[in-house]
Amino acid sequence: MLTEMLPILPPSEKKIASYIIENPQEAITLTAQELGKRSSTSGAAVIRLCKSLDLKGFQDLKFRIAGDLQKTNDQGFRDVEPNEPLPSIIEKMTNNSIQTIRETVELLNTEELQKAVEVLQKANKIHFIGVGASGIIAQDAQQKFLRINKMSYAFSDIHMAATLVANAEENDVVVGISFSGETLEVANVLKLAKQNNITTISLTKYGSSNVTEQADIRLYTSATKEPTFRSGATSSRIAQLQVIDILFMCVASMQYDQTVKHIDTTREAIDFLTNNGKRK
């Protein structure tokens, strides 16, 4: 979190973040005032840093630092090399995916997640908005929620998405998906939704961005920068799918009996299609 946010933090908070990154073991033994003094800032700046990181306070920050220090098997994200053997690629991709999932779990704020689940469960219609690789995540979310009878939309055409959102009702929800958080089209659709008093949810990598600024509820995925093959959106896709699955399962759990009924009904419908129009 600190490494990802470092370039965009104000000068005083950047000093504190840098000090923590270089001296994590020492940082967890200090008070806010002591940390401010060691980093040539102030205790107030330490508290501001915690707010910038969306943390509950300095103790929450120290708790997360201590947790990171206990990790012994973190190999980091590893890129594929030219002409690399297949077993090595398999191992790297598997480790990258596992690390992404673990980091995303650490970044999920359960209070924000609970808010998102509640508004999705009550929503008349859910509009999933994503461009490029994030558009594929939006389509995955749509098919999941449709299976439990939640009217959902996911347009690859951003103009069509804007048209639909412009006509949305107050009990609808718009979910903006963007790994970078800087996809202008997604940010603008969320802004349009807010102007129409529609609840907005963002799903981005950790940190403030144009997309999160337009969201009422903010959900984050792993912020770790991907290696050279970022264009494949490999790790970010895994993280986004994980959060969508968590949202789906939480909503499904809240309406368990209805969910089982809808899942059975949709399964029977698919079976009907694949059995030449005959019911089992």
Coordinates of C-alpha atoms in Angstrom, one line a residue:
M1 CA 0.0 0.0 0.0
L2 CA 2.7 2.4 1.0
T3 CA 4.8 1.6 -2.1
E4 CA 1.9 2.1 -4.4
M5 CA 0.8 5.4 -2.9
L6 CA 4.3 6.8 -2.5
P7 CA 4.4 8.8 -5.8
I8 CA 1.1 10.6 -5.2
L9 CA 1.4 11.4 -1.5
P10 CA 2.0 15.0 -0.2
P11 CA 5.6 15.7 0.7
S12 CA 5.3 15.2 4.5
E13 CA 3.3 12.0 4.1
K14 CA 5.8 10.8 1.5
K15 CA 8.6 11.2 4.0
I16 CA 6.8 9.1 6.6
A17 CA 5.9 6.4 4.0
S18 CA 9.6 6.2 2.8
Y19 CA 10.8 6.0 6.4
I20 CA 8.4 3.1 7.2
I21 CA 9.4 1.3 4.0
E22 CA 13.1 1.6 4.9
N23 CA 12.6 0.9 8.7
P24 CA 9.4 -1.2 9.1
Q25 CA 10.6 -3.1 12.2
E26 CA 11.4 0.2 14.0
A27 CA 8.2 1.9 12.8
I28 CA 5.9 -0.5 14.7
T29 CA 7.6 0.3 18.0
L30 CA 7.0 4.0 17.7
T31 CA 4.2 6.3 18.6
A32 CA 2.7 8.6 16.0
Q33 CA 4.7 11.6 17.4
E34 CA 7.9 9.6 17.5
L35 CA 7.5 8.4 13.9
G36 CA 6.8 12.0 12.9
K37 CA 10.0 13.2 14.6
R38 CA 12.1 10.4 13.1
S39 CA 10.8 11.2 9.6
S40 CA 11.3 15.0 10.1
T41 CA 7.5 15.6 10.0
S42 CA 4.9 15.5 12.8
G43 CA 2.4 13.3 14.5
A44 CA -0.4 15.1 12.7
A45 CA 1.2 14.2 9.4
V46 CA 1.3 10.5 10.4
I47 CA -2.5 10.6 11.1
R48 CA -3.0 12.3 7.7
L49 CA -1.1 9.5 6.1
C50 CA -3.4 6.9 7.7
K51 CA -6.4 8.8 6.3
S52 CA -4.8 8.9 2.9
L53 CA -4.4 5.1 3.1
D54 CA -8.0 4.6 4.1
L55 CA -7.0 3.1 7.4
K56 CA -8.8 3.4 10.7
G57 CA -5.8 4.9 12.4
F58 CA -2.1 4.6 13.3
Q59 CA -2.7 1.3 15.2
D60 CA -4.3 -0.2 12.0
L61 CA -1.2 0.9 10.0
K62 CA 1.2 -0.7 12.6
F63 CA -0.9 -3.8 12.6
R64 CA -0.6 -4.1 8.8
I65 CA 3.2 -3.4 8.9
A66 CA 3.6 -6.1 11.5
G67 CA 1.6 -8.6 9.4
D68 CA 3.9 -7.9 6.4
L69 CA 7.0 -8.5 8.5
Q70 CA 5.7 -12.0 9.4
K71 CA 5.5 -13.0 5.8
T72 CA 8.3 -15.4 4.9
N73 CA 7.2 -16.9 1.6
D74 CA 6.4 -13.8 -0.4
Q75 CA 8.4 -14.3 -3.6
G76 CA 7.1 -11.2 -5.3
F77 CA 5.6 -10.9 -8.8
R78 CA 7.9 -12.6 -11.3
D79 CA 7.9 -12.0 -15.0
V80 CA 8.2 -14.6 -17.7
E81 CA 11.7 -14.8 -19.4
P82 CA 12.4 -15.3 -23.1
N83 CA 12.1 -19.0 -24.1
E84 CA 11.4 -20.0 -20.5
P85 CA 10.6 -23.7 -19.8
L86 CA 6.9 -24.6 -19.5
P87 CA 7.1 -25.8 -15.8
S88 CA 8.8 -22.5 -14.8
I89 CA 6.0 -20.5 -16.5
I90 CA 3.4 -22.6 -14.8
E91 CA 5.0 -22.1 -11.4
K92 CA 5.4 -18.3 -11.9
M93 CA 1.8 -17.8 -13.1
T94 CA 0.4 -19.8 -10.2
N95 CA 2.5 -18.0 -7.6
N96 CA 1.5 -14.6 -9.1
S97 CA -2.2 -15.5 -8.9
I98 CA -2.0 -16.8 -5.3
Q99 CA -0.2 -13.6 -4.2
T100 CA -2.7 -11.4 -6.0
I101 CA -5.6 -13.2 -4.2
R102 CA -3.9 -12.9 -0.8
E103 CA -3.1 -9.2 -1.2
T104 CA -6.6 -8.4 -2.4
V105 CA -8.1 -10.1 0.7
E106 CA -5.9 -7.8 2.8
L107 CA -7.1 -4.7 1.0
L108 CA -10.8 -5.5 1.2
N109 CA -12.5 -3.3 3.7
T110 CA -15.2 -5.4 5.3
E111 CA -17.3 -2.3 6.1
E112 CA -17.2 -1.1 2.5
L113 CA -17.9 -4.6 1.3
Q114 CA -21.0 -4.9 3.6
K115 CA -22.3 -1.6 2.2
A116 CA -21.8 -2.9 -1.4
V117 CA -23.5 -6.2 -0.7
E118 CA -26.5 -4.4 0.9
V119 CA -27.1 -2.0 -2.0
L120 CA -26.6 -4.8 -4.6
Q121 CA -29.1 -7.0 -2.8
K122 CA -31.7 -4.2 -2.8
A123 CA -31.0 -2.9 -6.3
N124 CA -33.6 -3.0 -9.0
K125 CA -30.9 -3.0 -11.7
I126 CA -27.2 -3.3 -11.6
H127 CA -25.0 -1.6 -14.3
F128 CA -21.5 -3.0 -14.5
I129 CA -19.1 -0.7 -16.4
G130 CA -15.7 -1.6 -17.7
V131 CA -13.5 -1.0 -20.7
G132 CA -11.1 -3.4 -22.4
A133 CA -10.0 -6.2 -20.0
S134 CA -12.2 -4.7 -17.2
G135 CA -15.1 -5.0 -19.6
I136 CA -14.7 -8.8 -19.6
I137 CA -15.0 -8.7 -15.8
A138 CA -18.2 -6.6 -16.1
Q139 CA -19.6 -9.3 -18.4
D140 CA -18.7 -12.0 -15.9
A141 CA -20.4 -10.1 -13.2
Q142 CA -23.5 -9.6 -15.3
Q143 CA -23.9 -13.4 -16.1
K144 CA -23.4 -14.2 -12.4
F145 CA -26.0 -11.8 -11.0
L146 CA -28.5 -12.6 -13.8
R147 CA -28.5 -16.2 -12.6
I148 CA -29.9 -15.2 -9.3
N149 CA -32.6 -13.0 -10.9
K150 CA -30.8 -9.6 -10.4
M151 CA -31.4 -7.5 -13.5
S152 CA -27.9 -6.7 -14.7
Y153 CA -26.2 -5.0 -17.6
A154 CA -22.7 -4.9 -19.0
F155 CA -22.1 -2.9 -22.2
S156 CA -18.8 -3.0 -24.0
D157 CA -20.0 0.1 -25.8
I158 CA -19.5 2.9 -23.3
H159 CA -22.0 5.2 -25.1
M160 CA -24.7 2.6 -24.7
A161 CA -23.7 2.3 -21.0
A162 CA -24.0 6.1 -20.6
T163 CA -27.4 6.0 -22.2
L164 CA -28.6 3.3 -19.8
V165 CA -27.2 5.0 -16.8
A166 CA -28.8 8.3 -17.8
N167 CA -32.2 6.6 -17.6
A168 CA -31.4 4.7 -14.4
E169 CA -33.6 5.0 -11.3
E170 CA -32.6 5.9 -7.8
N171 CA -32.8 2.2 -6.6
D172 CA -30.3 1.2 -9.3
V173 CA -26.5 0.7 -8.7
V174 CA -23.6 1.4 -11.0
V175 CA -20.4 -0.5 -10.6
G176 CA -17.3 1.0 -12.2
I177 CA -14.4 -1.4 -12.9
S178 CA -11.0 -0.2 -13.7
F179 CA -7.7 -1.6 -12.6
S180 CA -5.8 1.7 -12.9
G181 CA -8.7 3.7 -11.6
E182 CA -7.9 6.3 -14.3
T183 CA -10.2 5.0 -17.1
L184 CA -11.8 8.3 -18.1
E185 CA -14.9 6.7 -19.6
V186 CA -15.6 4.7 -16.5
A187 CA -15.1 7.8 -14.2
N188 CA -17.4 9.8 -16.4
V189 CA -20.2 7.2 -16.3
L190 CA -20.0 7.1 -12.5
K191 CA -20.1 10.9 -12.4
L192 CA -23.2 10.8 -14.6
A193 CA -24.8 8.3 -12.2
K194 CA -24.0 10.4 -9.1
Q195 CA -25.6 13.5 -10.8
N196 CA -28.7 11.3 -11.1
N197 CA -28.5 10.3 -7.4
I198 CA -27.6 6.7 -8.3
T199 CA -25.5 4.7 -5.9
T200 CA -22.0 4.1 -7.3
I201 CA -19.4 1.4 -6.5
S202 CA -15.8 1.4 -7.7
L203 CA -13.5 -1.6 -8.1
T204 CA -9.9 -0.4 -8.7
K205 CA -6.4 -1.1 -7.5
Y206 CA -5.6 0.4 -4.2
G207 CA -5.3 4.2 -4.0
S208 CA -7.3 7.3 -4.8
S209 CA -8.1 7.9 -8.5
N210 CA -10.5 9.5 -10.9
V211 CA -12.8 6.5 -10.6
T212 CA -12.8 6.2 -6.8
E213 CA -13.5 10.0 -6.5
Q214 CA -16.9 9.3 -8.2
A215 CA -17.8 6.3 -6.0
D216 CA -20.0 6.2 -2.9
I217 CA -18.5 2.8 -2.0
R218 CA -14.9 1.9 -2.8
L219 CA -13.5 -1.6 -3.2
Y220 CA -9.9 -2.3 -3.9
T221 CA -7.8 -5.1 -5.5
S222 CA -4.1 -5.8 -5.1
A223 CA -2.1 -2.7 -6.0
T224 CA 1.1 -4.6 -6.8
K225 CA 2.4 -3.5 -10.2
E226 CA 2.4 -6.3 -12.7
P227 CA 5.5 -7.3 -14.7
T228 CA 6.2 -6.7 -18.4
F229 CA 3.1 -8.6 -19.6
R230 CA 0.7 -6.2 -17.9
S231 CA -1.1 -5.8 -21.2
G232 CA -2.5 -9.3 -20.7
A233 CA -4.1 -8.0 -17.5
T234 CA -3.3 -11.4 -15.9
S235 CA -3.0 -10.7 -12.1
S236 CA -5.4 -7.7 -12.2
R237 CA -8.0 -9.9 -13.9
I238 CA -7.7 -12.6 -11.2
A239 CA -8.1 -9.9 -8.4
Q240 CA -11.2 -8.4 -10.1
L241 CA -12.8 -11.7 -10.6
Q242 CA -12.2 -12.6 -7.0
V243 CA -13.9 -9.5 -5.7
I244 CA -16.9 -10.0 -8.0
D245 CA -17.2 -13.6 -6.8
I246 CA -17.1 -12.4 -3.2
L247 CA -19.8 -9.9 -3.9
F248 CA -21.9 -12.4 -5.7
M249 CA -21.6 -15.0 -3.0
C250 CA -22.4 -12.5 -0.2
V251 CA -25.6 -11.4 -2.1
A252 CA -26.5 -15.0 -2.8
S253 CA -26.0 -15.8 0.9
M254 CA -28.3 -13.0 2.0
Q255 CA -31.2 -14.4 -0.1
Y256 CA -30.2 -18.1 0.1
D257 CA -33.5 -19.8 -0.5
Q258 CA -34.3 -17.5 -3.4
T259 CA -30.8 -18.0 -4.8
V260 CA -31.1 -21.8 -4.8
K261 CA -34.5 -21.6 -6.6
H262 CA -33.1 -19.2 -9.2
I263 CA -29.9 -21.3 -9.8
D264 CA -32.0 -24.4 -10.2
T265 CA -34.4 -22.6 -12.6
T266 CA -31.6 -21.3 -14.8
R267 CA -29.8 -24.6 -14.8
E268 CA -33.0 -26.3 -16.0
A269 CA -33.3 -23.6 -18.7
I270 CA -29.8 -24.4 -20.0
D271 CA -30.4 -28.1 -19.9
F272 CA -33.6 -27.5 -21.9
L273 CA -31.6 -25.8 -24.6
T274 CA -28.8 -28.4 -24.7
N275 CA -31.3 -31.3 -24.8
N276 CA -33.0 -30.3 -28.1
G277 CA -35.9 -28.6 -26.3
K278 CA -36.7 -31.6 -24.0
R279 CA -37.1 -31.3 -20.3
K280 CA -35.4 -33.9 -18.1

